[in-house]
Amino acid sequence: MKIAVVYWSGTGNTKAMAESMLDGAKAAGAETDLYSVDQFSADQMAGYDGFLFGCSAMGCEVLEEAEFEPFFQEA
Ligand SMILES: Cc1cc2nc3c(=O)[nH]c(=O)nc-3n(C[C@H](O)[C@H](O)[C@H](O)COP(=O)(O)O)c2cc1C
């Protein structure tokens, strides 16, 4: 099982959660990669079996709009 953890983080909280999720998936035997959303695009998804997406709430309970939201729509 190959898993990609893809996140957006402004002040590091979601990044810390993404790293913990990565450790958990690794401990469960998965092959894992960690990406901040600017390093990953939807056309890379074919190389993975599963995904963990993380983004902090920004604006008014919405996804970060410049990078994560467009990626998530495409994904
Ligand atoms: C501009 C801005 C808007 C925010 N809007 C929300 C919101 O709508 N709801 C919420 O629960 N938290 C909101 N927050 C709080 C962040 O989601 C929270 O601090 C989060 O832990 C940040 O995670 P990060 O360090 O990964 O960016 C906002 C923070 C900022 C800076």
Short mmCIF file of N, CA and C and ligand atoms in Angstrom, two decimals:
data_model
loop_
_atom_site.label_atom_id
_atom_site.label_comp_id
_atom_site.label_asym_id
_atom_site.label_seq_id
_atom_site.Cartn_x
_atom_site.Cartn_y
_atom_site.Cartn_z
N MET A 1 0.86 -1.18 0.00
CA MET A 1 0.00 0.00 0.00
C MET A 1 0.90 1.24 0.00
N LYS A 2 0.73 2.07 -1.02
CA LYS A 2 1.54 3.29 -1.12
C LYS A 2 0.63 4.50 -0.87
N ILE A 3 1.00 5.32 0.13
CA ILE A 3 0.16 6.43 0.56
C ILE A 3 0.88 7.77 0.42
N ALA A 4 0.16 8.76 -0.08
CA ALA A 4 0.70 10.13 -0.12
C ALA A 4 -0.03 10.97 0.91
N VAL A 5 0.75 11.69 1.72
CA VAL A 5 0.17 12.64 2.68
C VAL A 5 0.43 14.02 2.10
N VAL A 6 -0.66 14.74 1.78
CA VAL A 6 -0.55 16.04 1.11
C VAL A 6 -1.22 17.10 1.98
N TYR A 7 -0.48 18.16 2.33
CA TYR A 7 -1.03 19.14 3.26
C TYR A 7 -0.71 20.57 2.85
N TRP A 8 -1.51 21.51 3.41
CA TRP A 8 -1.20 22.93 3.39
C TRP A 8 -1.16 23.39 4.84
N SER A 9 -0.13 24.18 5.18
CA SER A 9 -0.02 24.66 6.55
C SER A 9 0.59 26.05 6.57
N GLY A 10 -0.08 27.00 7.27
CA GLY A 10 0.43 28.36 7.33
C GLY A 10 1.36 28.58 8.51
N THR A 11 1.03 27.99 9.65
CA THR A 11 1.85 28.23 10.86
C THR A 11 2.37 26.93 11.47
N GLY A 12 2.27 25.81 10.70
CA GLY A 12 2.94 24.58 11.13
C GLY A 12 2.07 23.56 11.85
N ASN A 13 0.84 23.91 12.24
CA ASN A 13 0.01 22.95 12.99
C ASN A 13 -0.39 21.77 12.11
N THR A 14 -0.89 22.04 10.92
CA THR A 14 -1.31 20.95 10.04
C THR A 14 -0.10 20.15 9.57
N LYS A 15 1.03 20.83 9.41
CA LYS A 15 2.27 20.12 9.04
C LYS A 15 2.63 19.10 10.11
N ALA A 16 2.53 19.51 11.38
CA ALA A 16 2.83 18.59 12.49
C ALA A 16 1.87 17.40 12.47
N MET A 17 0.58 17.67 12.18
CA MET A 17 -0.40 16.58 12.11
C MET A 17 -0.08 15.66 10.94
N ALA A 18 0.32 16.25 9.82
CA ALA A 18 0.66 15.44 8.63
C ALA A 18 1.84 14.51 8.92
N GLU A 19 2.82 15.04 9.64
CA GLU A 19 3.99 14.21 9.98
C GLU A 19 3.59 13.06 10.90
N SER A 20 2.66 13.33 11.83
CA SER A 20 2.18 12.25 12.72
C SER A 20 1.41 11.21 11.94
N MET A 21 0.58 11.66 10.98
CA MET A 21 -0.18 10.71 10.16
C MET A 21 0.78 9.85 9.34
N LEU A 22 1.83 10.48 8.84
CA LEU A 22 2.84 9.76 8.06
C LEU A 22 3.47 8.66 8.91
N ASP A 23 3.85 9.02 10.16
CA ASP A 23 4.46 8.04 11.07
C ASP A 23 3.50 6.89 11.34
N GLY A 24 2.22 7.22 11.54
CA GLY A 24 1.21 6.19 11.80
C GLY A 24 1.05 5.25 10.61
N ALA A 25 1.01 5.81 9.43
CA ALA A 25 0.84 4.98 8.23
C ALA A 25 2.07 4.08 8.02
N LYS A 26 3.26 4.66 8.28
CA LYS A 26 4.50 3.89 8.15
C LYS A 26 4.49 2.72 9.15
N ALA A 27 4.08 3.03 10.41
CA ALA A 27 4.05 2.01 11.47
C ALA A 27 3.08 0.88 11.11
N ALA A 28 2.08 1.22 10.31
CA ALA A 28 1.08 0.22 9.89
C ALA A 28 1.55 -0.55 8.65
N GLY A 29 2.77 -0.23 8.20
CA GLY A 29 3.36 -1.00 7.12
C GLY A 29 3.22 -0.38 5.73
N ALA A 30 2.66 0.82 5.65
CA ALA A 30 2.49 1.44 4.33
C ALA A 30 3.78 2.10 3.87
N GLU A 31 3.95 2.16 2.55
CA GLU A 31 5.03 2.95 1.95
C GLU A 31 4.45 4.36 1.84
N THR A 32 5.17 5.38 2.36
CA THR A 32 4.55 6.70 2.46
C THR A 32 5.43 7.80 1.93
N ASP A 33 4.80 8.84 1.40
CA ASP A 33 5.50 10.06 1.00
C ASP A 33 4.75 11.26 1.57
N LEU A 34 5.49 12.29 1.99
CA LEU A 34 4.90 13.50 2.56
C LEU A 34 5.15 14.67 1.61
N TYR A 35 4.09 15.40 1.27
CA TYR A 35 4.20 16.55 0.37
C TYR A 35 3.47 17.76 0.93
N SER A 36 4.08 18.97 0.86
CA SER A 36 3.25 20.14 1.01
C SER A 36 2.59 20.33 -0.34
N VAL A 37 1.38 20.91 -0.37
CA VAL A 37 0.56 20.87 -1.58
C VAL A 37 1.27 21.51 -2.79
N ASP A 38 2.19 22.45 -2.55
CA ASP A 38 2.90 23.07 -3.69
C ASP A 38 3.91 22.12 -4.32
N GLN A 39 4.13 20.95 -3.70
CA GLN A 39 5.07 19.97 -4.26
C GLN A 39 4.33 18.82 -4.95
N PHE A 40 3.00 18.86 -4.97
CA PHE A 40 2.24 17.71 -5.44
C PHE A 40 1.15 18.17 -6.40
N SER A 41 0.87 17.37 -7.42
CA SER A 41 -0.24 17.72 -8.33
C SER A 41 -1.10 16.49 -8.56
N ALA A 42 -2.34 16.72 -8.99
CA ALA A 42 -3.30 15.63 -9.14
C ALA A 42 -2.80 14.54 -10.09
N ASP A 43 -1.98 14.92 -11.06
CA ASP A 43 -1.53 13.87 -12.00
C ASP A 43 -0.49 12.93 -11.38
N GLN A 44 -0.02 13.24 -10.17
CA GLN A 44 0.86 12.31 -9.47
C GLN A 44 0.07 11.25 -8.70
N MET A 45 -1.25 11.44 -8.60
CA MET A 45 -2.05 10.55 -7.75
C MET A 45 -2.07 9.12 -8.25
N ALA A 46 -1.88 8.93 -9.58
CA ALA A 46 -1.92 7.57 -10.16
C ALA A 46 -0.87 6.66 -9.53
N GLY A 47 0.16 7.24 -8.96
CA GLY A 47 1.25 6.44 -8.37
C GLY A 47 0.97 5.98 -6.95
N TYR A 48 -0.24 6.30 -6.43
CA TYR A 48 -0.54 5.97 -5.03
C TYR A 48 -1.84 5.17 -4.90
N ASP A 49 -1.93 4.39 -3.81
CA ASP A 49 -3.13 3.62 -3.51
C ASP A 49 -4.07 4.37 -2.58
N GLY A 50 -3.51 5.27 -1.77
CA GLY A 50 -4.33 5.99 -0.79
C GLY A 50 -3.76 7.36 -0.50
N PHE A 51 -4.61 8.25 0.06
CA PHE A 51 -4.22 9.63 0.31
C PHE A 51 -4.72 10.11 1.66
N LEU A 52 -3.89 10.95 2.28
CA LEU A 52 -4.31 11.69 3.47
C LEU A 52 -4.13 13.16 3.13
N PHE A 53 -5.24 13.91 3.07
CA PHE A 53 -5.18 15.33 2.75
C PHE A 53 -5.42 16.14 4.03
N GLY A 54 -4.64 17.21 4.21
CA GLY A 54 -4.83 18.06 5.39
C GLY A 54 -4.67 19.53 5.03
N CYS A 55 -5.60 20.34 5.51
CA CYS A 55 -5.51 21.78 5.28
C CYS A 55 -6.18 22.50 6.45
N SER A 56 -5.55 23.54 6.95
CA SER A 56 -6.18 24.26 8.06
C SER A 56 -7.38 25.04 7.54
N ALA A 57 -8.34 25.31 8.43
CA ALA A 57 -9.50 26.13 8.06
C ALA A 57 -9.01 27.56 7.92
N MET A 58 -9.34 28.20 6.82
CA MET A 58 -8.94 29.58 6.57
C MET A 58 -10.19 30.39 6.18
N GLY A 59 -10.07 31.76 6.26
CA GLY A 59 -11.22 32.57 5.84
C GLY A 59 -12.39 32.30 6.79
N CYS A 60 -13.47 31.76 6.28
CA CYS A 60 -14.61 31.41 7.14
C CYS A 60 -14.91 29.93 6.93
N GLU A 61 -14.16 29.06 7.65
CA GLU A 61 -14.39 27.61 7.55
C GLU A 61 -14.20 27.11 6.13
N VAL A 62 -13.22 27.70 5.40
CA VAL A 62 -12.97 27.21 4.04
C VAL A 62 -11.52 26.75 3.92
N LEU A 63 -11.24 25.99 2.86
CA LEU A 63 -9.87 25.56 2.59
C LEU A 63 -9.04 26.77 2.16
N GLU A 64 -7.75 26.69 2.34
CA GLU A 64 -6.85 27.73 1.85
C GLU A 64 -7.06 27.84 0.35
N GLU A 65 -7.28 29.07 -0.14
CA GLU A 65 -7.84 29.24 -1.49
C GLU A 65 -6.82 29.30 -2.62
N ALA A 66 -5.59 29.73 -2.32
CA ALA A 66 -4.64 29.93 -3.42
C ALA A 66 -4.01 28.63 -3.91
N GLU A 67 -3.69 27.73 -2.97
CA GLU A 67 -2.97 26.50 -3.36
C GLU A 67 -3.81 25.24 -3.13
N PHE A 68 -4.39 25.10 -1.90
CA PHE A 68 -4.99 23.81 -1.56
C PHE A 68 -6.33 23.61 -2.29
N GLU A 69 -7.20 24.64 -2.25
CA GLU A 69 -8.52 24.51 -2.86
C GLU A 69 -8.44 24.10 -4.34
N PRO A 70 -7.61 24.79 -5.17
CA PRO A 70 -7.53 24.38 -6.58
C PRO A 70 -7.04 22.94 -6.74
N PHE A 71 -6.05 22.55 -5.90
CA PHE A 71 -5.54 21.18 -5.97
C PHE A 71 -6.67 20.20 -5.62
N PHE A 72 -7.39 20.51 -4.52
CA PHE A 72 -8.43 19.59 -4.03
C PHE A 72 -9.53 19.40 -5.06
N GLN A 73 -9.89 20.50 -5.76
CA GLN A 73 -10.90 20.41 -6.81
C GLN A 73 -10.43 19.47 -7.93
N GLU A 74 -9.17 19.63 -8.28
CA GLU A 74 -8.61 18.79 -9.36
C GLU A 74 -8.53 17.33 -8.92
N ALA A 75 -8.14 17.16 -7.64
CA ALA A 75 -8.00 15.79 -7.12
C ALA A 75 -9.35 15.08 -7.08
C1 LIG B 1 -6.80 34.08 8.14
C2 LIG B 1 -7.19 32.94 9.03
C3 LIG B 1 -8.46 32.43 8.98
C4 LIG B 1 -8.86 31.39 9.82
N1 LIG B 1 -10.11 30.91 9.73
C5 LIG B 1 -10.51 29.89 10.53
C6 LIG B 1 -11.82 29.36 10.45
O1 LIG B 1 -12.64 29.78 9.65
N2 LIG B 1 -12.14 28.36 11.30
C7 LIG B 1 -11.26 27.84 12.20
O2 LIG B 1 -11.63 26.92 12.94
N3 LIG B 1 -9.99 28.30 12.29
C8 LIG B 1 -9.61 29.32 11.48
N4 LIG B 1 -8.33 29.80 11.55
C9 LIG B 1 -7.41 29.19 12.53
C10 LIG B 1 -6.48 28.16 11.85
O3 LIG B 1 -7.21 27.20 11.13
C11 LIG B 1 -5.72 27.47 13.00
O4 LIG B 1 -4.89 28.42 13.62
C12 LIG B 1 -4.87 26.32 12.47
O5 LIG B 1 -4.37 25.58 13.56
C13 LIG B 1 -3.72 26.77 11.60
O6 LIG B 1 -3.08 25.64 11.11
P1 LIG B 1 -1.69 25.77 10.33
O7 LIG B 1 -0.65 26.10 11.35
O8 LIG B 1 -1.45 24.41 9.76
O9 LIG B 1 -1.87 26.81 9.27
C14 LIG B 1 -7.91 30.85 10.72
C15 LIG B 1 -6.61 31.34 10.78
C16 LIG B 1 -6.24 32.37 9.94
C17 LIG B 1 -4.84 32.90 9.99
#
